[in-house]
PDB file as gemmi writes it, atoms N, CA and C in Angstrom:
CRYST1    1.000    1.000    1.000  90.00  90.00  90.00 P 1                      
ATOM      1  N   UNK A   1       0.840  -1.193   0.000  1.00  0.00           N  
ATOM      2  CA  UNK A   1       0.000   0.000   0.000  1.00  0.00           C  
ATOM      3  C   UNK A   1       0.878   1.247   0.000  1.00  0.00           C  
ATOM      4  N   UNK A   2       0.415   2.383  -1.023  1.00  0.00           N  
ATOM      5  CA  UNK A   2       1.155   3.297  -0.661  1.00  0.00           C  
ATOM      6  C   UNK A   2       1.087   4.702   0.207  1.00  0.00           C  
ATOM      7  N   UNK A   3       2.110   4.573   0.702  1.00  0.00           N  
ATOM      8  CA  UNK A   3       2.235   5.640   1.903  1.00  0.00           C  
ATOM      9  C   UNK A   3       1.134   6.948   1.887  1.00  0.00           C  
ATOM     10  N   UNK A   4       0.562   7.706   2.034  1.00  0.00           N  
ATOM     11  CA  UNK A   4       0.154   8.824   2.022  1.00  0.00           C  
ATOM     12  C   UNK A   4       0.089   9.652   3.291  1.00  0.00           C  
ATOM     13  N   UNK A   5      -0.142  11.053   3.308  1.00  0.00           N  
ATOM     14  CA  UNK A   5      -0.138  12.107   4.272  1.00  0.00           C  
ATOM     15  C   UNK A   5      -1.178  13.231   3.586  1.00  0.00           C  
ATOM     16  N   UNK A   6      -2.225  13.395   4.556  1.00  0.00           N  
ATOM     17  CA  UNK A   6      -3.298  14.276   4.729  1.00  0.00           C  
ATOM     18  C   UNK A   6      -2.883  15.322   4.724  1.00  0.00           C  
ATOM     19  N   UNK A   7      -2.843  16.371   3.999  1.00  0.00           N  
ATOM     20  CA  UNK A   7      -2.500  18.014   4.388  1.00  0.00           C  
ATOM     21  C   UNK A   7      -4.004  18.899   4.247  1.00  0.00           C  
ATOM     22  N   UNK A   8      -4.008  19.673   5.762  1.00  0.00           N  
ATOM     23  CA  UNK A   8      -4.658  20.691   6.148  1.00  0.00           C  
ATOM     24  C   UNK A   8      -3.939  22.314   6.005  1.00  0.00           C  
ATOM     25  N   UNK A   9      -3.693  22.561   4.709  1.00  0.00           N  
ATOM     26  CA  UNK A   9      -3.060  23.550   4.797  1.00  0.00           C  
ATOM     27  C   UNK A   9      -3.120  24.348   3.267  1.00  0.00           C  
ATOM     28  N   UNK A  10      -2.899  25.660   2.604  1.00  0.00           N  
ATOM     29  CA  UNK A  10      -3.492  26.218   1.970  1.00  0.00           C  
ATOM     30  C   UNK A  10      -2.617  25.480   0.618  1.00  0.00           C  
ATOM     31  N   UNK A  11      -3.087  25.774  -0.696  1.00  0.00           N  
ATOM     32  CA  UNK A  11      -2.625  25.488  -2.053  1.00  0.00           C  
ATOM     33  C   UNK A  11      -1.313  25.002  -2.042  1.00  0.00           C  
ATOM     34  N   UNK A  12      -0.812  26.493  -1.936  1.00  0.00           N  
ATOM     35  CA  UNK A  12       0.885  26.760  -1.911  1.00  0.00           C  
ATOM     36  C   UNK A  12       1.875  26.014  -1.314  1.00  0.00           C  
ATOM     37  N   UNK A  13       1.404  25.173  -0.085  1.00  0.00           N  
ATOM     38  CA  UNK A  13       2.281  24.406   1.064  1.00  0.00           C  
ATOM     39  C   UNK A  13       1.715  22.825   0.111  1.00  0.00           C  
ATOM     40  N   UNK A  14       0.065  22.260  -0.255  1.00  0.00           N  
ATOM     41  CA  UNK A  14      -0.153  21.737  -0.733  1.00  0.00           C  
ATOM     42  C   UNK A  14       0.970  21.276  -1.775  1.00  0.00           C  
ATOM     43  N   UNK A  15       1.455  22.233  -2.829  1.00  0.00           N  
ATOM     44  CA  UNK A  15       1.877  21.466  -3.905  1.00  0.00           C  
ATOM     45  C   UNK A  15       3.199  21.568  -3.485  1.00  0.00           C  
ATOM     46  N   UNK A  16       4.251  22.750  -2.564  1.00  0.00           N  
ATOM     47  CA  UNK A  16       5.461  22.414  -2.371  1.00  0.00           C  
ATOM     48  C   UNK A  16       5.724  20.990  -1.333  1.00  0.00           C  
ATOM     49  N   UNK A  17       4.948  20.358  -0.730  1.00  0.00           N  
ATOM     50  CA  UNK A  17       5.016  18.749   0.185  1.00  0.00           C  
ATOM     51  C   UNK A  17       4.333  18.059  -1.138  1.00  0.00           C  
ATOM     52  N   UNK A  18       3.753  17.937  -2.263  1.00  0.00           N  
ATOM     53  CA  UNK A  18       3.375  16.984  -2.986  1.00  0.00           C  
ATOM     54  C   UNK A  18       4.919  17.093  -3.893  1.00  0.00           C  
ATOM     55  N   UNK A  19       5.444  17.856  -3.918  1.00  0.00           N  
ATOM     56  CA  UNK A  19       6.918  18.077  -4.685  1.00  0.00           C  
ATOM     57  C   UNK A  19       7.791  17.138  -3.615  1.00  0.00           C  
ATOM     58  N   UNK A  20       8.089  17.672  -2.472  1.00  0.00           N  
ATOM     59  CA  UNK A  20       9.122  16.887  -1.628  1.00  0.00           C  
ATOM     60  C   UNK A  20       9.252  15.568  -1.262  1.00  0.00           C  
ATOM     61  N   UNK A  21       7.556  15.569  -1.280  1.00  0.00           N  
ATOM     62  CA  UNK A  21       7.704  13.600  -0.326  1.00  0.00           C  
ATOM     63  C   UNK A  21       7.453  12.748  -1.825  1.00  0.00           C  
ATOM     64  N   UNK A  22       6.604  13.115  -2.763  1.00  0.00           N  
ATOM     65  CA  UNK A  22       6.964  12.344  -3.743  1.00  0.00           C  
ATOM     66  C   UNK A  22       8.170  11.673  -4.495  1.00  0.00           C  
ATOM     67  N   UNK A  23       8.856  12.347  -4.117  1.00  0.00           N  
ATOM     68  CA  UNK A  23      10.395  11.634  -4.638  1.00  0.00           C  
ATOM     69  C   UNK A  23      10.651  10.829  -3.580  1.00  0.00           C  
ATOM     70  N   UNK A  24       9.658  10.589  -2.419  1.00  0.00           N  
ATOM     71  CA  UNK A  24      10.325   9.683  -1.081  1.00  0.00           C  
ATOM     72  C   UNK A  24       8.946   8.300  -1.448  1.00  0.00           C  
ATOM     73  N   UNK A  25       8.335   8.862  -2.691  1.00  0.00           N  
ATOM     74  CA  UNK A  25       7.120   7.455  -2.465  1.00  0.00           C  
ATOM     75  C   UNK A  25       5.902   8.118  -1.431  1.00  0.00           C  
ATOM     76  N   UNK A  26       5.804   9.102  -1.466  1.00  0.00           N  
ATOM     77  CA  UNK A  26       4.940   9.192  -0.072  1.00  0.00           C  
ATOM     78  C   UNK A  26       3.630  10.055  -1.050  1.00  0.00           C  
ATOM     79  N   UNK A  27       2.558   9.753  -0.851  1.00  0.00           N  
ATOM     80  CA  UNK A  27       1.670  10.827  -1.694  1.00  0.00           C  
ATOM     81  C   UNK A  27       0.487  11.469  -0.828  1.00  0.00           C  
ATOM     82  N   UNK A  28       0.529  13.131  -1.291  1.00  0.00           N  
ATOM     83  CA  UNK A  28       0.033  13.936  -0.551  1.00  0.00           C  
ATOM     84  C   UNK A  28      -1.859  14.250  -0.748  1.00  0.00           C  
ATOM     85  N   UNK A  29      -2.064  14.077   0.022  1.00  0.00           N  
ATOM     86  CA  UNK A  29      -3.832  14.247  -0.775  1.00  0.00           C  
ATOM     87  C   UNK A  29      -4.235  15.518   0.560  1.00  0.00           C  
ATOM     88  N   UNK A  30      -5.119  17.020  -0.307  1.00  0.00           N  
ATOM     89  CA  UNK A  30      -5.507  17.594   0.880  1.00  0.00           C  
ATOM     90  C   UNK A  30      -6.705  17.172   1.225  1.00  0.00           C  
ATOM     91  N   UNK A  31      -7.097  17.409   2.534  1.00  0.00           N  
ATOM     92  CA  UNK A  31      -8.105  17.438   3.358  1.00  0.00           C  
ATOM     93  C   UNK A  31      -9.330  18.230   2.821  1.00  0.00           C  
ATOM     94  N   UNK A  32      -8.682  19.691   2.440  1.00  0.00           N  
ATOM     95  CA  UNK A  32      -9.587  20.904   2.168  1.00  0.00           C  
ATOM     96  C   UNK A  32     -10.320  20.641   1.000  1.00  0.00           C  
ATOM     97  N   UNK A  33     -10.120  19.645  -0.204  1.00  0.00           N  
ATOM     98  CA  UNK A  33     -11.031  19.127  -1.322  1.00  0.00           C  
ATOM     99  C   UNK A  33     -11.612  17.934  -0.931  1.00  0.00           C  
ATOM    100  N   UNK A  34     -11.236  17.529   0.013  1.00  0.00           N  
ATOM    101  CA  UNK A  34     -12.192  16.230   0.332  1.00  0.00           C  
ATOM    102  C   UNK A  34     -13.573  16.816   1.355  1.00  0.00           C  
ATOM    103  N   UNK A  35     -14.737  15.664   0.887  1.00  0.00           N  
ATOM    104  CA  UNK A  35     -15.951  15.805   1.829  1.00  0.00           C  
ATOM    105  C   UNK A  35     -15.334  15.020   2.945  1.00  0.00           C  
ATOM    106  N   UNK A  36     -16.284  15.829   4.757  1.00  0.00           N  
ATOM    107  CA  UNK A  36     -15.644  15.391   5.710  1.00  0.00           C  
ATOM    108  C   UNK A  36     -15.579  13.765   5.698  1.00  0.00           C  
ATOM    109  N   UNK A  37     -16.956  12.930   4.870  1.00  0.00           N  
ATOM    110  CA  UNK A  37     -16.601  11.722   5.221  1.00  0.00           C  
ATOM    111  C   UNK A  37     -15.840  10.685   4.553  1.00  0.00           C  
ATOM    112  N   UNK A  38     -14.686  11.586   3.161  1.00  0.00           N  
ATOM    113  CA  UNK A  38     -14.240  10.697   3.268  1.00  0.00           C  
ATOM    114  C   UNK A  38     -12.914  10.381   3.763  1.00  0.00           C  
ATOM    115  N   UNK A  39     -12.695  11.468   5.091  1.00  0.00           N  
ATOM    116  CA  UNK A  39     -11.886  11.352   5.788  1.00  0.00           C  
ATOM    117  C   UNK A  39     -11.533   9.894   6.663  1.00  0.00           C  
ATOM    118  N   UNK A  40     -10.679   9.653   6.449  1.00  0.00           N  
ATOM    119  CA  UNK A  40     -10.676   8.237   6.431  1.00  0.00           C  
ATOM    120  C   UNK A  40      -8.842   7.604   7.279  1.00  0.00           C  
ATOM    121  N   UNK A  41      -8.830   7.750   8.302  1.00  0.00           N  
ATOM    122  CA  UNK A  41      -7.551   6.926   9.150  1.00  0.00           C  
ATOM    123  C   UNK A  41      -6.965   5.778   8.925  1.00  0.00           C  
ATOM    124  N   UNK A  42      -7.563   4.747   8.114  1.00  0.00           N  
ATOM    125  CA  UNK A  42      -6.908   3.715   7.632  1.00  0.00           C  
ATOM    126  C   UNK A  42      -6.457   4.124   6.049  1.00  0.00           C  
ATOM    127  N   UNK A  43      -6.472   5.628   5.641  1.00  0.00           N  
ATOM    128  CA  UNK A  43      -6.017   5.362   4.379  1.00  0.00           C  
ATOM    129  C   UNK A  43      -4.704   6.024   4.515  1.00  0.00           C  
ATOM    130  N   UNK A  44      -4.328   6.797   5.786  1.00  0.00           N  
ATOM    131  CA  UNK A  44      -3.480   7.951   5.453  1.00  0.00           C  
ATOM    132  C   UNK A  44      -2.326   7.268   6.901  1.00  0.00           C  
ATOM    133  N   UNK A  45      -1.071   7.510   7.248  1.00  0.00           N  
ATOM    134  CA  UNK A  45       0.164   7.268   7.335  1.00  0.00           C  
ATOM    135  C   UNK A  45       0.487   8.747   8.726  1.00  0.00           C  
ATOM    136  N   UNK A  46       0.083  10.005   8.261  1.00  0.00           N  
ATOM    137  CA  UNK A  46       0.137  11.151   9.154  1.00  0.00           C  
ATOM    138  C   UNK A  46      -0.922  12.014   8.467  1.00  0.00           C  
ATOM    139  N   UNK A  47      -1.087  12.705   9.583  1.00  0.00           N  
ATOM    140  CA  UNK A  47      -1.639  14.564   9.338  1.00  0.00           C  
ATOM    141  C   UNK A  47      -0.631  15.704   9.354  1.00  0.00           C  
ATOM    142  N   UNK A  48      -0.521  15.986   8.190  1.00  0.00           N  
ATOM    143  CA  UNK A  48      -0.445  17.661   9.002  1.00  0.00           C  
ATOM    144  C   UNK A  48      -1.126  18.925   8.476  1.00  0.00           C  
ATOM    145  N   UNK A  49      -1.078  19.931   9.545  1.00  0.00           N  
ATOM    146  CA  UNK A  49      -1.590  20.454   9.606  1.00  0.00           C  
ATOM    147  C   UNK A  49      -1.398  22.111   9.780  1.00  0.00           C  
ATOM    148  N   UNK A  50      -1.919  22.948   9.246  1.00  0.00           N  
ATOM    149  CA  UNK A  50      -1.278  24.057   9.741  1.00  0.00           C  
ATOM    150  C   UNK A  50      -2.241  25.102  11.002  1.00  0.00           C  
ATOM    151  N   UNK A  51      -1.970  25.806  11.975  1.00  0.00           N  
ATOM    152  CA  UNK A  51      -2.869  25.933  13.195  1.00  0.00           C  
ATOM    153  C   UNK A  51      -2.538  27.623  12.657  1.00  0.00           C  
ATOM    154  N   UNK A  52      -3.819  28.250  13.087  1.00  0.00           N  
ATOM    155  CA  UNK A  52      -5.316  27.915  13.156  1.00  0.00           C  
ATOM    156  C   UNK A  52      -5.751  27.357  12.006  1.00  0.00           C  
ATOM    157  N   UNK A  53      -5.417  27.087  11.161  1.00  0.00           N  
ATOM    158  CA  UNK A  53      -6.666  27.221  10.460  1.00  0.00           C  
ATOM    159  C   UNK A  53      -7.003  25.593  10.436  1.00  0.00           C  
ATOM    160  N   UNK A  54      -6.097  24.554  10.496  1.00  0.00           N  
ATOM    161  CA  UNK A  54      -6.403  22.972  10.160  1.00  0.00           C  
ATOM    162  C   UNK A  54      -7.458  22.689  11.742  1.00  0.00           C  
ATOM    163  N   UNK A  55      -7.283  23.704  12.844  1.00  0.00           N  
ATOM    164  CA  UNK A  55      -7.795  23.557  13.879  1.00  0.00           C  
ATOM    165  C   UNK A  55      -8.849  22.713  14.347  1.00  0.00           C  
ATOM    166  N   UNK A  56     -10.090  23.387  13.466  1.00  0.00           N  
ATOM    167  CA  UNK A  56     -11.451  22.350  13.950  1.00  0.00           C  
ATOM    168  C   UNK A  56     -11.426  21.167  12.600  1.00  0.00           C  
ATOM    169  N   UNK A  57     -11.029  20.641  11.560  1.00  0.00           N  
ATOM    170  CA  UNK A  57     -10.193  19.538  11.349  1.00  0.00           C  
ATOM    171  C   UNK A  57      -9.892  18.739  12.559  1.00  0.00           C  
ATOM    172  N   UNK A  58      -8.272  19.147  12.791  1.00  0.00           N  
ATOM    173  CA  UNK A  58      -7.716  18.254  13.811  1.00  0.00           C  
ATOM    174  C   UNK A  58      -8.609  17.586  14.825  1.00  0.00           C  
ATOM    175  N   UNK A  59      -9.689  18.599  15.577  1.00  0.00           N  
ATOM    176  CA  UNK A  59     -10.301  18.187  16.374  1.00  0.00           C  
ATOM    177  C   UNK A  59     -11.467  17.563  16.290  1.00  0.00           C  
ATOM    178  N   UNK A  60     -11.683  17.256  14.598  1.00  0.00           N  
ATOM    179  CA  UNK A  60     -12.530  15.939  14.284  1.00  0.00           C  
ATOM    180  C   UNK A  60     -11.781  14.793  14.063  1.00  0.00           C  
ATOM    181  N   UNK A  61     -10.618  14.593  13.985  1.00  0.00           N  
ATOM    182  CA  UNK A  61      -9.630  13.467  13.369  1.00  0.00           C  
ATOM    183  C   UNK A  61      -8.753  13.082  15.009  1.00  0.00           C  
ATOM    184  N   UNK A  62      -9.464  14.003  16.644  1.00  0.00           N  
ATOM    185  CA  UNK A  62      -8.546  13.520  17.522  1.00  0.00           C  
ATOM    186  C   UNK A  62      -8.455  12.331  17.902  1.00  0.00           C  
ATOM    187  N   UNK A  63      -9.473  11.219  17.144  1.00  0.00           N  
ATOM    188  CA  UNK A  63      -9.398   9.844  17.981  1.00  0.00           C  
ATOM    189  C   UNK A  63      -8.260   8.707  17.109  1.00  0.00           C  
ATOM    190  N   UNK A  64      -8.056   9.953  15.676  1.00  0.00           N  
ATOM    191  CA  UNK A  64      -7.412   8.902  14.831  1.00  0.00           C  
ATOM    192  C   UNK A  64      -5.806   8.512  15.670  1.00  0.00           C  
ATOM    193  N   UNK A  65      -5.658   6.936  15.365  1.00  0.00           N  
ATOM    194  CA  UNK A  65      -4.102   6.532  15.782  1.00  0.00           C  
ATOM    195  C   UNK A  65      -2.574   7.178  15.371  1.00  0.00           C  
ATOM    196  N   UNK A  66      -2.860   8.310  14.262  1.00  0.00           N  
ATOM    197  CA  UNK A  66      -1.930   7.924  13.753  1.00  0.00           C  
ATOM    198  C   UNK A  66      -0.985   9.489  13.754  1.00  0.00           C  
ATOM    199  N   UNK A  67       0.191   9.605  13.600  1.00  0.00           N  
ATOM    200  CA  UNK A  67       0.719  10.879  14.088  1.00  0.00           C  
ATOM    201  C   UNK A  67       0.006  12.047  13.294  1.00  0.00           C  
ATOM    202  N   UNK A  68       0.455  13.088  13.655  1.00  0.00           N  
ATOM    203  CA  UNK A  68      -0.096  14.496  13.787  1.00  0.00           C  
ATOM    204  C   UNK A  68       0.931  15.513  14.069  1.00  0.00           C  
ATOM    205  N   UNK A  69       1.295  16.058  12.749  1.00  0.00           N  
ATOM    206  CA  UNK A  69       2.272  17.660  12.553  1.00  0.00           C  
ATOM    207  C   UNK A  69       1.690  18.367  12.773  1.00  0.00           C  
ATOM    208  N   UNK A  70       1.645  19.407  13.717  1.00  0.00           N  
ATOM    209  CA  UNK A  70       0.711  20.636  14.006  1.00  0.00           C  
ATOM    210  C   UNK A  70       2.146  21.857  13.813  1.00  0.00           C  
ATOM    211  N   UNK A  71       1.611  22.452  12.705  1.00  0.00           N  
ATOM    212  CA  UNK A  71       2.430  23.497  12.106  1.00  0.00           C  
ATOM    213  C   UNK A  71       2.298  25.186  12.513  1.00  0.00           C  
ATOM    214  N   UNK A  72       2.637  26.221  13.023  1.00  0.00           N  
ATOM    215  CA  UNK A  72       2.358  27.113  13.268  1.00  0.00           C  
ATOM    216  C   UNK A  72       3.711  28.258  13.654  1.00  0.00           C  
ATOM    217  N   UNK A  73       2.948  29.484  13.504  1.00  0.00           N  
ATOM    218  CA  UNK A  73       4.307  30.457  13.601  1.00  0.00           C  
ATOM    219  C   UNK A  73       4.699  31.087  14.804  1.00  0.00           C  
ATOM    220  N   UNK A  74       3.809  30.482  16.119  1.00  0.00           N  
ATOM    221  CA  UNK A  74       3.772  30.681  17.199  1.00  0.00           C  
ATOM    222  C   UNK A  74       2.997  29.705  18.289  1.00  0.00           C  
ATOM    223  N   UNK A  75       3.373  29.384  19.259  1.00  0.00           N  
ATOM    224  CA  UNK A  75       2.871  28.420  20.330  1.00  0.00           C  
ATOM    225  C   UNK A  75       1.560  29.284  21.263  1.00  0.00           C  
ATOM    226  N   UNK A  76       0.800  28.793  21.403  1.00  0.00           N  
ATOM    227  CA  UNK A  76      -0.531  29.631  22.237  1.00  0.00           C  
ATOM    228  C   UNK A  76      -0.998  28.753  23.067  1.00  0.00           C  
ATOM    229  N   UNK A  77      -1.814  29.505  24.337  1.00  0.00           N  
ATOM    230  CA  UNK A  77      -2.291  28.119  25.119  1.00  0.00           C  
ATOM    231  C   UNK A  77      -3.508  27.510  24.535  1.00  0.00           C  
ATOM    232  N   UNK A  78      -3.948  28.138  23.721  1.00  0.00           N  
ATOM    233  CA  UNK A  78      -4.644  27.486  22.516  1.00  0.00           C  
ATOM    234  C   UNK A  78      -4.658  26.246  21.861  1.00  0.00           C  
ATOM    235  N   UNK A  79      -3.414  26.874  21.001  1.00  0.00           N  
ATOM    236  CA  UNK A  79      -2.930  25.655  20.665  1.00  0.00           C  
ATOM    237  C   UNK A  79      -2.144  24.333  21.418  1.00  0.00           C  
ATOM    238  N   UNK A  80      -1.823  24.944  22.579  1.00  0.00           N  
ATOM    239  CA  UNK A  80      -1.419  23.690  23.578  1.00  0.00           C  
ATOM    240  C   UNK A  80      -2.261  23.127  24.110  1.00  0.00           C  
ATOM    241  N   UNK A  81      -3.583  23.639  24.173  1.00  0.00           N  
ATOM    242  CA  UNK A  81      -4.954  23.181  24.662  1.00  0.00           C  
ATOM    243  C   UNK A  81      -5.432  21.905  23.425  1.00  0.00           C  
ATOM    244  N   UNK A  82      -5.293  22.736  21.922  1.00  0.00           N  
ATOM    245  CA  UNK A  82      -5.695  21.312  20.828  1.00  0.00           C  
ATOM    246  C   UNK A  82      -4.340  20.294  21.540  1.00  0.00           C  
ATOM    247  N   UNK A  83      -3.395  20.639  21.291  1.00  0.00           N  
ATOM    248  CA  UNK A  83      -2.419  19.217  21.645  1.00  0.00           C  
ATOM    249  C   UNK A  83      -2.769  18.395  22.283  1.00  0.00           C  
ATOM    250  N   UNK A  84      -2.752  18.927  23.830  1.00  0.00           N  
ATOM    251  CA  UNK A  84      -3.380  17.775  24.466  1.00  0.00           C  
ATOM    252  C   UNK A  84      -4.462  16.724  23.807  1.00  0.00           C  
ATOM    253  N   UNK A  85      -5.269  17.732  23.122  1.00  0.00           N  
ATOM    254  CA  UNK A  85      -6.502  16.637  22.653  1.00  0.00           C  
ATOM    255  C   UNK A  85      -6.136  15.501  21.833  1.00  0.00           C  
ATOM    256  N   UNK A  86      -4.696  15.569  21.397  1.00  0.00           N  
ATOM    257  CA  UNK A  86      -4.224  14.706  20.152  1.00  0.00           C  
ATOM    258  C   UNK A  86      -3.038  14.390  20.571  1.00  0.00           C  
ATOM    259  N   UNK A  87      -3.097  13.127  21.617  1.00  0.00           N  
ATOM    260  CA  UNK A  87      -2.389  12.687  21.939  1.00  0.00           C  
ATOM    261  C   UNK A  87      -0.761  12.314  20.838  1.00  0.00           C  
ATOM    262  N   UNK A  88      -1.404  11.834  19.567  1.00  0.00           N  
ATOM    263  CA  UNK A  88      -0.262  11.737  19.020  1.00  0.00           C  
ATOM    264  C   UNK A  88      -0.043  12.909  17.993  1.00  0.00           C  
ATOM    265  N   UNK A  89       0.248  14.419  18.855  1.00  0.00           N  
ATOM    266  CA  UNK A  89       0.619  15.548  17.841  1.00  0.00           C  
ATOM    267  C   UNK A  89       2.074  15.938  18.244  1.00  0.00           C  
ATOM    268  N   UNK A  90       2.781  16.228  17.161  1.00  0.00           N  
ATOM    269  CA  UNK A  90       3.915  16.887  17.235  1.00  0.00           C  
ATOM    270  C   UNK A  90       4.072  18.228  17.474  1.00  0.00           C  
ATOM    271  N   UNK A  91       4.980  19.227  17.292  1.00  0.00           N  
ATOM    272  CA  UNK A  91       4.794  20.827  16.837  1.00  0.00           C  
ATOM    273  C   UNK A  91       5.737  21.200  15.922  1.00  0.00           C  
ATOM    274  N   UNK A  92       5.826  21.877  15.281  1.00  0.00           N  
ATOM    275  CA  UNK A  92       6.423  22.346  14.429  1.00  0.00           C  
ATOM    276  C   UNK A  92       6.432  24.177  13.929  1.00  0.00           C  
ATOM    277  N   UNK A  93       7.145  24.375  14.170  1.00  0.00           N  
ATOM    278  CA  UNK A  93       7.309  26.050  14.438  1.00  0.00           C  
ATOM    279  C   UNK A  93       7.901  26.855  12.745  1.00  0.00           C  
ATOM    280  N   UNK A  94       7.051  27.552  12.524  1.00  0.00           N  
ATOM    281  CA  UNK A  94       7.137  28.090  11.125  1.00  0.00           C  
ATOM    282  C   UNK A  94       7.897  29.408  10.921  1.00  0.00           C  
ATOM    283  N   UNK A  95       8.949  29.388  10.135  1.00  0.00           N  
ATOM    284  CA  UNK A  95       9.406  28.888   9.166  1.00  0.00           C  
ATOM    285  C   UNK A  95      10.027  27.599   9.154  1.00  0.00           C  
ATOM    286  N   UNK A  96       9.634  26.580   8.340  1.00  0.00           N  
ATOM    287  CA  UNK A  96      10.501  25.361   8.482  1.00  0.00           C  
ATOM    288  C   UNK A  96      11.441  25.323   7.739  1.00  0.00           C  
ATOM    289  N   UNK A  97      12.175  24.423   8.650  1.00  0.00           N  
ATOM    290  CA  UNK A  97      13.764  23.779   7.966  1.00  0.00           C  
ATOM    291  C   UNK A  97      13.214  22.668   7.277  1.00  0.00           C  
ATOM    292  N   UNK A  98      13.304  22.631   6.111  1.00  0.00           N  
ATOM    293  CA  UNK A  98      12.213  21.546   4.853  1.00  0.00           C  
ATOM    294  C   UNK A  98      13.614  20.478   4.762  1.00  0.00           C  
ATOM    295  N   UNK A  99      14.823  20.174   5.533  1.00  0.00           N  
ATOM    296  CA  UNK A  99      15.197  19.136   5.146  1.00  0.00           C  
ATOM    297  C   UNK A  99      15.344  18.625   6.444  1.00  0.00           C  
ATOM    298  N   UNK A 100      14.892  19.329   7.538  1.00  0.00           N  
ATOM    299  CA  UNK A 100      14.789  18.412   9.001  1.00  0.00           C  
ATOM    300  C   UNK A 100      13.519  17.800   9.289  1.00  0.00           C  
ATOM    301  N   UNK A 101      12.194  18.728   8.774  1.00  0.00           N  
ATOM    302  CA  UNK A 101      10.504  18.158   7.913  1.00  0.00           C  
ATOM    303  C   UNK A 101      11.143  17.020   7.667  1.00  0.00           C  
ATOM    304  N   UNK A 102      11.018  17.305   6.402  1.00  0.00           N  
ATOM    305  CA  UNK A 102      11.194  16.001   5.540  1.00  0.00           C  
ATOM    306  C   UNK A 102      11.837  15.116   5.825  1.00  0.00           C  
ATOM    307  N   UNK A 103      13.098  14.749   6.887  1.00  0.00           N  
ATOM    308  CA  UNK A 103      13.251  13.628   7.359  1.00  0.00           C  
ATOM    309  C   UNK A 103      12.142  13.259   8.859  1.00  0.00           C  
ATOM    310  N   UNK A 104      11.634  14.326   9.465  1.00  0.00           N  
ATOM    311  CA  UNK A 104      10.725  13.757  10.023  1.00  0.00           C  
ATOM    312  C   UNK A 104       8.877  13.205   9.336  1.00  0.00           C  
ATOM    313  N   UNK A 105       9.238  13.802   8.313  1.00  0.00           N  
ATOM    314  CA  UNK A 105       7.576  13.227   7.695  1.00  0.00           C  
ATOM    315  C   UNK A 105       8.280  11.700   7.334  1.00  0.00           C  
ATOM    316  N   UNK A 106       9.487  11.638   6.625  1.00  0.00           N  
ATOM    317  CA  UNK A 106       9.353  10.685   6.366  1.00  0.00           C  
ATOM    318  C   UNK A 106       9.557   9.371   7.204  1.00  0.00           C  
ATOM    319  N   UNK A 107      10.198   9.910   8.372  1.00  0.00           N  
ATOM    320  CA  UNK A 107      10.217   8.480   9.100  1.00  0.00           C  
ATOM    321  C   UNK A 107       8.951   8.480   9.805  1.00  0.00           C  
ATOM    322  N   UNK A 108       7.855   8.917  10.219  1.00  0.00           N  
ATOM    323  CA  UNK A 108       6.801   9.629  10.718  1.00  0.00           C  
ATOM    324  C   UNK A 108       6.242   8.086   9.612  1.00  0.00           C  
ATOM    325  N   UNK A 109       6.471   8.398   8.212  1.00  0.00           N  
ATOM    326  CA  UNK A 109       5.174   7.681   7.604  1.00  0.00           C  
ATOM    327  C   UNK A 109       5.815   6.547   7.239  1.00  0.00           C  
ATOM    328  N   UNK A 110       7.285   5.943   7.066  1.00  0.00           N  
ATOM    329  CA  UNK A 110       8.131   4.603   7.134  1.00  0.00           C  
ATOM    330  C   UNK A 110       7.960   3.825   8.090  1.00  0.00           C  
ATOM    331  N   UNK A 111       7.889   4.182   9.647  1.00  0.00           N  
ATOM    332  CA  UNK A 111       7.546   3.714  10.572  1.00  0.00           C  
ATOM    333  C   UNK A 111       6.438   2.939  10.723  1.00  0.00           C  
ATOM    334  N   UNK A 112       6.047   2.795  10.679  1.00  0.00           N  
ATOM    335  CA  UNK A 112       4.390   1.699  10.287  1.00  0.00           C  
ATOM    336  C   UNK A 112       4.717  -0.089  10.645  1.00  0.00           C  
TER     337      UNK A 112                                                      
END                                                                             
């Protein structure tokens, strides 16, 4: 089966992670063109996400097993408030370093 990762995040981030992880095998599908049901945890490997806006997302997908990038350009008790709810979320602080990402998406979705 092949790997995939859910992105909650606008166009632009969309097609630069469908550029990066594809050369790793990994394929990116967003969230934001899909209907909510066919959100689906056995098809996808990780989330990520960018905060606020992937926000009430995330907090329909908190029961899923499977990891969770929560992306943002600042930490809030907000957003430390969603964390908790998602037990398996990471953080990730924006601007990213896209070759320290990308070795964590990819062992993130190898790991399995």
């Amino acid at each position: 089966m092949k790997k995939k990762i859910l992105l909650v995040d606008d166009d632009h981030f969309f097609r630069i992670c469908q550029a990066i992880f594809l050369r790793d095998g990994v394929e990116v599908e967003s969230a934001l063109v899909m209907e909510p049901e066919n959100w689906d945890s056995g098809r996808y490997s990780l989330v990520i996400g960018s905060y606020p806006m992937a926000a009430p997302f995330l907090l329909r997908i908190s029961e899923w097993k499977i990891p969770v990038f929560i992306l943002s350009d600042g930490l809030s008790r907000e957003l430390i408030s969603l964390m908790k709810q998602i037990p398996t979320s990471r953080f990730f602080l924006k601007p990213l370093d896209f070759g320290h990402f990308r070795g964590m998406v990819c062992d993130a979705v190898h790991s399995e």
